[in-house]
CSV table of C-alpha atoms in Angstrom, one decimal:
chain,number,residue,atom,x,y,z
L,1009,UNK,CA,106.1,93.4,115.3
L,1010,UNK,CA,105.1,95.1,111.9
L,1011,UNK,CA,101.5,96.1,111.3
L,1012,UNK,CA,99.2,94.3,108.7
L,1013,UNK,CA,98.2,96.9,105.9
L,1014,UNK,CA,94.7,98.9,107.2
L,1015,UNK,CA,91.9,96.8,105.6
L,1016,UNK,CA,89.3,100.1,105.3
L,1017,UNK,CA,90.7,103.3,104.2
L,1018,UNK,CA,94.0,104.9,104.6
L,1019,UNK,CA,93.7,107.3,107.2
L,1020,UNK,CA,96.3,110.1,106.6
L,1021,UNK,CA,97.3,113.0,108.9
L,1022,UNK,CA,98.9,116.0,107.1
L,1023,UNK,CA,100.9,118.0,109.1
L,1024,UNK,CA,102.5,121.3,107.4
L,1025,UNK,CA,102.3,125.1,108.6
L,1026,UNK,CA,101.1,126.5,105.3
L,1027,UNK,CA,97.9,126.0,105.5
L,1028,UNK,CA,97.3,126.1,101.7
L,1029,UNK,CA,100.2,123.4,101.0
L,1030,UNK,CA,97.5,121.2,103.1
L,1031,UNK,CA,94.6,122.5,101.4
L,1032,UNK,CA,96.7,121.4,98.0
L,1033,UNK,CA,97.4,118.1,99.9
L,1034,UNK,CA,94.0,117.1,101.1
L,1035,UNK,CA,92.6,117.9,97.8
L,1036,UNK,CA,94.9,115.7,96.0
L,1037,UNK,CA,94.3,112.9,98.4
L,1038,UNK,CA,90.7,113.2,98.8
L,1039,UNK,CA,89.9,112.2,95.4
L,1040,UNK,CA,91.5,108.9,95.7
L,1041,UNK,CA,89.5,105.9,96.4
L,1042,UNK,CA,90.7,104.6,99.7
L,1043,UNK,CA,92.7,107.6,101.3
L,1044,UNK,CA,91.0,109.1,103.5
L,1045,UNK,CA,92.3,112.5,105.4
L,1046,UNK,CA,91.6,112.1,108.7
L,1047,UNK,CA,93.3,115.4,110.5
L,1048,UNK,CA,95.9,118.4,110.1
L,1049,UNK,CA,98.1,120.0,112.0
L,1050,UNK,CA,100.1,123.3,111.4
L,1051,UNK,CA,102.9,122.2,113.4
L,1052,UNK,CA,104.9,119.5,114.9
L,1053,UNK,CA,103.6,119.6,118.6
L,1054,UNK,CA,99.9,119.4,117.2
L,1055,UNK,CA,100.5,116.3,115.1
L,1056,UNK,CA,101.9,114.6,117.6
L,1057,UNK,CA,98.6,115.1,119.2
L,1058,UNK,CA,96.4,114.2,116.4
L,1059,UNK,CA,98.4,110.9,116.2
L,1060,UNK,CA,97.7,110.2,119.3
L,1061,UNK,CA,93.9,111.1,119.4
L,1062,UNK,CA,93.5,109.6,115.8
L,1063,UNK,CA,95.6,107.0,114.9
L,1064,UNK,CA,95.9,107.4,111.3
L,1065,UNK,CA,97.9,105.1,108.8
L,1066,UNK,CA,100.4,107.5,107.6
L,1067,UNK,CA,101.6,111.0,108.3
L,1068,UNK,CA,102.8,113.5,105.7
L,1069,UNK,CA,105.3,115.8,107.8
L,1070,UNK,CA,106.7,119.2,107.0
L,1071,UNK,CA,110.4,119.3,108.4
L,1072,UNK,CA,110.6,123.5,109.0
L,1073,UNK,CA,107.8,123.5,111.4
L,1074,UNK,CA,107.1,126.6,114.2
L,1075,UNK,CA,107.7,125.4,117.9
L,1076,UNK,CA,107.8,121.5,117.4
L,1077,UNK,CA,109.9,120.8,113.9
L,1078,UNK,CA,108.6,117.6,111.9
L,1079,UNK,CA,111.9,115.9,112.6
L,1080,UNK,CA,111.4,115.8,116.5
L,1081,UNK,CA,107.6,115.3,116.1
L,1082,UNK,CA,108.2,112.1,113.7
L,1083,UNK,CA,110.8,110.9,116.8
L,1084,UNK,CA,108.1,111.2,119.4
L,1085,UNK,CA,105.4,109.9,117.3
L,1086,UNK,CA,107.5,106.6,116.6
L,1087,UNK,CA,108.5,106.5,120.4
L,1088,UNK,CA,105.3,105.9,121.3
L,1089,UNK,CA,102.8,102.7,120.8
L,1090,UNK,CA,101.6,104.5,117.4
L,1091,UNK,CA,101.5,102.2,114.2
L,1092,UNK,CA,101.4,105.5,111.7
L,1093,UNK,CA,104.1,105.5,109.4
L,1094,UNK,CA,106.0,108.7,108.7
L,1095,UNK,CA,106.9,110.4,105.2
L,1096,UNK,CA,108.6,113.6,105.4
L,1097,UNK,CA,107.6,116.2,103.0
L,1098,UNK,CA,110.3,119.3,102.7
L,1099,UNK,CA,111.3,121.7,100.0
L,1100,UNK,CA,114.9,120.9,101.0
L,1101,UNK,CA,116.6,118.8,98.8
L,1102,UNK,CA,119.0,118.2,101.7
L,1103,UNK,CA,121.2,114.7,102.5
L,1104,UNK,CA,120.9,115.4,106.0
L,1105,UNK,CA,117.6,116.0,106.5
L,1106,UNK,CA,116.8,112.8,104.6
L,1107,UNK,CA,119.6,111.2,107.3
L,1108,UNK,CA,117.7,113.0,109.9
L,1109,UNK,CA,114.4,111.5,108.7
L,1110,UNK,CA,115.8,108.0,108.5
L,1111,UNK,CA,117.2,108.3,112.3
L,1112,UNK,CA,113.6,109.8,113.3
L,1113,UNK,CA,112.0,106.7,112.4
L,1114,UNK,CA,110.1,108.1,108.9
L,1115,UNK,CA,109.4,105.4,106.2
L,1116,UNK,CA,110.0,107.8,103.2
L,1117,UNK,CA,111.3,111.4,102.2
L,1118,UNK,CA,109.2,112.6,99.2
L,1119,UNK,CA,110.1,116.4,98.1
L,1120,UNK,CA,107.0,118.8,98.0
L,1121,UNK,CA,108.1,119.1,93.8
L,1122,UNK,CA,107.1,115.7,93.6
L,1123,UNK,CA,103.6,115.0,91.2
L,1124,UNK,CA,100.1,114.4,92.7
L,1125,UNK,CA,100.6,110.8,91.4
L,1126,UNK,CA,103.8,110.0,93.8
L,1127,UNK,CA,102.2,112.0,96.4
L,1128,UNK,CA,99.3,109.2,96.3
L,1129,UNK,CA,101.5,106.5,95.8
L,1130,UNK,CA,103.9,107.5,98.4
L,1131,UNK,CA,101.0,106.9,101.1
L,1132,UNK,CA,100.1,103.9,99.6
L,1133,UNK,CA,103.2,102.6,99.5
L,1134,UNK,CA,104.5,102.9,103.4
L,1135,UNK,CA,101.0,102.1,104.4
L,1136,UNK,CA,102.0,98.2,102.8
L,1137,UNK,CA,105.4,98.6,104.6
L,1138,UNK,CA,107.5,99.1,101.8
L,1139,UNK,CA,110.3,101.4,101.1
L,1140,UNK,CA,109.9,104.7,99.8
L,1141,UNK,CA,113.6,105.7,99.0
L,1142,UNK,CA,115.7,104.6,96.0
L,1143,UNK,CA,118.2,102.2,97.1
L,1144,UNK,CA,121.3,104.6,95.5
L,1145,UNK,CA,120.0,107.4,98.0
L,1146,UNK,CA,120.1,105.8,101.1
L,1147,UNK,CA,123.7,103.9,100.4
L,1148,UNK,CA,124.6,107.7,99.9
L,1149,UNK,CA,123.0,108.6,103.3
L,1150,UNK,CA,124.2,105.1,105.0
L,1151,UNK,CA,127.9,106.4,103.8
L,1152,UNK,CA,128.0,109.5,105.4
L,1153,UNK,CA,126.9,108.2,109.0
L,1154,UNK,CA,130.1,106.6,111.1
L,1155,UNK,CA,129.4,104.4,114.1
L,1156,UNK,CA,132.7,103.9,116.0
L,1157,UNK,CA,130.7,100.9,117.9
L,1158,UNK,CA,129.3,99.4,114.9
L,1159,UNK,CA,129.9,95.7,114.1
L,1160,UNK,CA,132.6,94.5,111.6
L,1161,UNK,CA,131.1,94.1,108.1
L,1162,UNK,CA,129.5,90.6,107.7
L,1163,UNK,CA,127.9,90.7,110.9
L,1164,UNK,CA,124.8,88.1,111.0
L,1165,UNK,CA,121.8,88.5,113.4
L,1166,UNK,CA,121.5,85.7,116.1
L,1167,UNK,CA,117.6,85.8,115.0
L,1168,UNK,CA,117.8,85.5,111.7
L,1169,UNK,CA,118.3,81.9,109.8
L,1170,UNK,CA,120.5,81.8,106.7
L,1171,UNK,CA,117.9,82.3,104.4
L,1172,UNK,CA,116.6,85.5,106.2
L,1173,UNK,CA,120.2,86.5,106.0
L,1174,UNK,CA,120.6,86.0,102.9
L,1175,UNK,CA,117.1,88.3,102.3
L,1176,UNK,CA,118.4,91.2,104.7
L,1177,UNK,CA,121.0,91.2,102.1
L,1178,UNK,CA,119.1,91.6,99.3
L,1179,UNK,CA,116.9,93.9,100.8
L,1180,UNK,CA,120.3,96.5,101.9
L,1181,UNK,CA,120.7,96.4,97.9
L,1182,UNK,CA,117.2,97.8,97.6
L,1183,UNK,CA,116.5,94.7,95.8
L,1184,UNK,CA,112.4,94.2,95.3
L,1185,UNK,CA,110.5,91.1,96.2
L,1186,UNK,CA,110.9,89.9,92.4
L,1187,UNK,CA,114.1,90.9,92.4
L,1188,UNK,CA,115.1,89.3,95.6
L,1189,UNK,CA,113.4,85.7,94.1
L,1190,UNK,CA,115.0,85.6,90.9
L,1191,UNK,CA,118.6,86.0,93.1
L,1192,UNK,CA,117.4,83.5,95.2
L,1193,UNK,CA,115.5,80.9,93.2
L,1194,UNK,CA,112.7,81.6,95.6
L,1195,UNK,CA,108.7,82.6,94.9
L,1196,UNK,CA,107.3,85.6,95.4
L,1197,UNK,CA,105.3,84.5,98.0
L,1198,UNK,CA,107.9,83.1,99.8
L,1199,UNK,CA,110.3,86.4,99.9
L,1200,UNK,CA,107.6,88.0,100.9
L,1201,UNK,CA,107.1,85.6,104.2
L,1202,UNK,CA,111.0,85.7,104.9
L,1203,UNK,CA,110.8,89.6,104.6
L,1204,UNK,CA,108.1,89.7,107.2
L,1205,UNK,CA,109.7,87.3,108.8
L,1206,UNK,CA,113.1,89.9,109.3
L,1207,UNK,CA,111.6,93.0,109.8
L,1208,UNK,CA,109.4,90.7,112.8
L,1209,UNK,CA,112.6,89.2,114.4
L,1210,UNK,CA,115.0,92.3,113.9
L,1211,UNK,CA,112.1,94.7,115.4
L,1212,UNK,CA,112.3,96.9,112.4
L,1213,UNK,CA,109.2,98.4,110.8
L,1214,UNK,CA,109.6,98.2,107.4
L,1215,UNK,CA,111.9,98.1,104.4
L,1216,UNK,CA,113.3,101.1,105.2
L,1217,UNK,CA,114.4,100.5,108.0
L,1218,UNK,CA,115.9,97.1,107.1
L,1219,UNK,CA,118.7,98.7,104.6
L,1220,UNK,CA,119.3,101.7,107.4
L,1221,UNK,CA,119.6,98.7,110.0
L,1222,UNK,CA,121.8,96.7,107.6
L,1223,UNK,CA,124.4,99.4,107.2
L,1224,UNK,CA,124.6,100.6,110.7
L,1225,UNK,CA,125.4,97.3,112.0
L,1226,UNK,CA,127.8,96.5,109.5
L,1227,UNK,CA,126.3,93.8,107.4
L,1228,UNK,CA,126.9,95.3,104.2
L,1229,UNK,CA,128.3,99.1,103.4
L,1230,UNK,CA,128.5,101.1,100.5
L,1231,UNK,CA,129.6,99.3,97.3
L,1232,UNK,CA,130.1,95.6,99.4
L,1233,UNK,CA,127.0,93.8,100.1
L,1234,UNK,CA,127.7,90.2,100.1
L,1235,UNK,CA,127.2,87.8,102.8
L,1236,UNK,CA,130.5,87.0,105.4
């Protein structure tokens, strides 16, 4: 089941070894209203704890981590009963470790270039469950991955009805809830209960995850996302 959005602040865990890229961090964050920064760690194995002990919202997580890299820590966080969504923060413009990310369980890749204001936003926005990846990035991603065992395109989920199909769809083109209504002839509202509705049913925990599910098991793939 997917989380409801915190109702009191966002509790955020930054986990980086440079201790002044989370000084930077925690500054930046700190001065917005309803973020509040809850713990660091200075590598993988000691978020992993704070998770635990904490249970923030969100975790900022450095990939090149001593002892306990931020790839394996974001696995173990996610394998466990923790709620905290996952954005990994790297210097690495690098397709695979944003492949890496994805198949860790993270909600977002955000490079450490990025501006104080998508920092903020980037927490805010995986906190609500939403996607924090461009749709043309992770079809590039998607594309590179092959599954031997994977269905045949056009595959439909036994749990989904047609119009959740149709919605899964719409979200593997990285379509947005407005977007996904005017294709559909549907309010807002409403996409946003069938949307719930699929990441609930398919066990996925956001929107994310939905286009990464979509294209592993074959219901759309790079440059053919119509339903069978």
């Amino acid at each position: 089941m997917t989380a409801e959005p915190p109702a009191g602040p966002l509790r955020v865990v930054l986990a980086d070894d440079q201790a002044l890229v989370r000084a930077g961090f925690r500054v930046i964050l700190g001065t917005e209203d309803g973020i509040e920064v809850v713990g660091e760690a200075g590598d993988g194995g000691e978020a992993v704890e704070l998770v635990e002990r904490l249970r923030p919202d969100v975790v900022l997580m450095d990939v090149q981590m001593p002892r306990v890299d931020g790839l394996e820590a974001t696995r173990r966080i996610l394998a466990s009963d923790s709620t905290a969504k996952v954005v990994i923060l790297t210097t690495f413009d690098r397709e695979d470790y944003l492949f890496e990310a994805l198949r860790a369980g993270a909600s977002g890749f955000l490079l450490k270039n990025a501006s104080p204001e998508d920092l903020v936003e980037s927490v805010r926005i995986v906190a609500r469950g939403d996607a924090l990846l461009s749709p043309e990035v992770t079809r590039r991603v998607i594309a590179r991955f092959n599954t031997p065992a994977a269905p045949a395109p056009g595959h439909r989920p036994a749990e989904l009805t047609d119009r959740e199909y149709e919605v899964l769809v719409e979200l593997a083109r990285g379509a947005s809830n407005a977007e996904i209504a005017q294709s559909l002839y549907l309010g807002e509202t409403t996409v946003k209960t069938h949307v719930s509705r699929v990441l609930n049913k398919l066990g996925l925990r956001d929107r994310t995850h939905a286009v990464v599910y979509a294209y592993e098991q074959g219901i759309v793939s790079p440059g053919r996302a119509d339903t069978a």
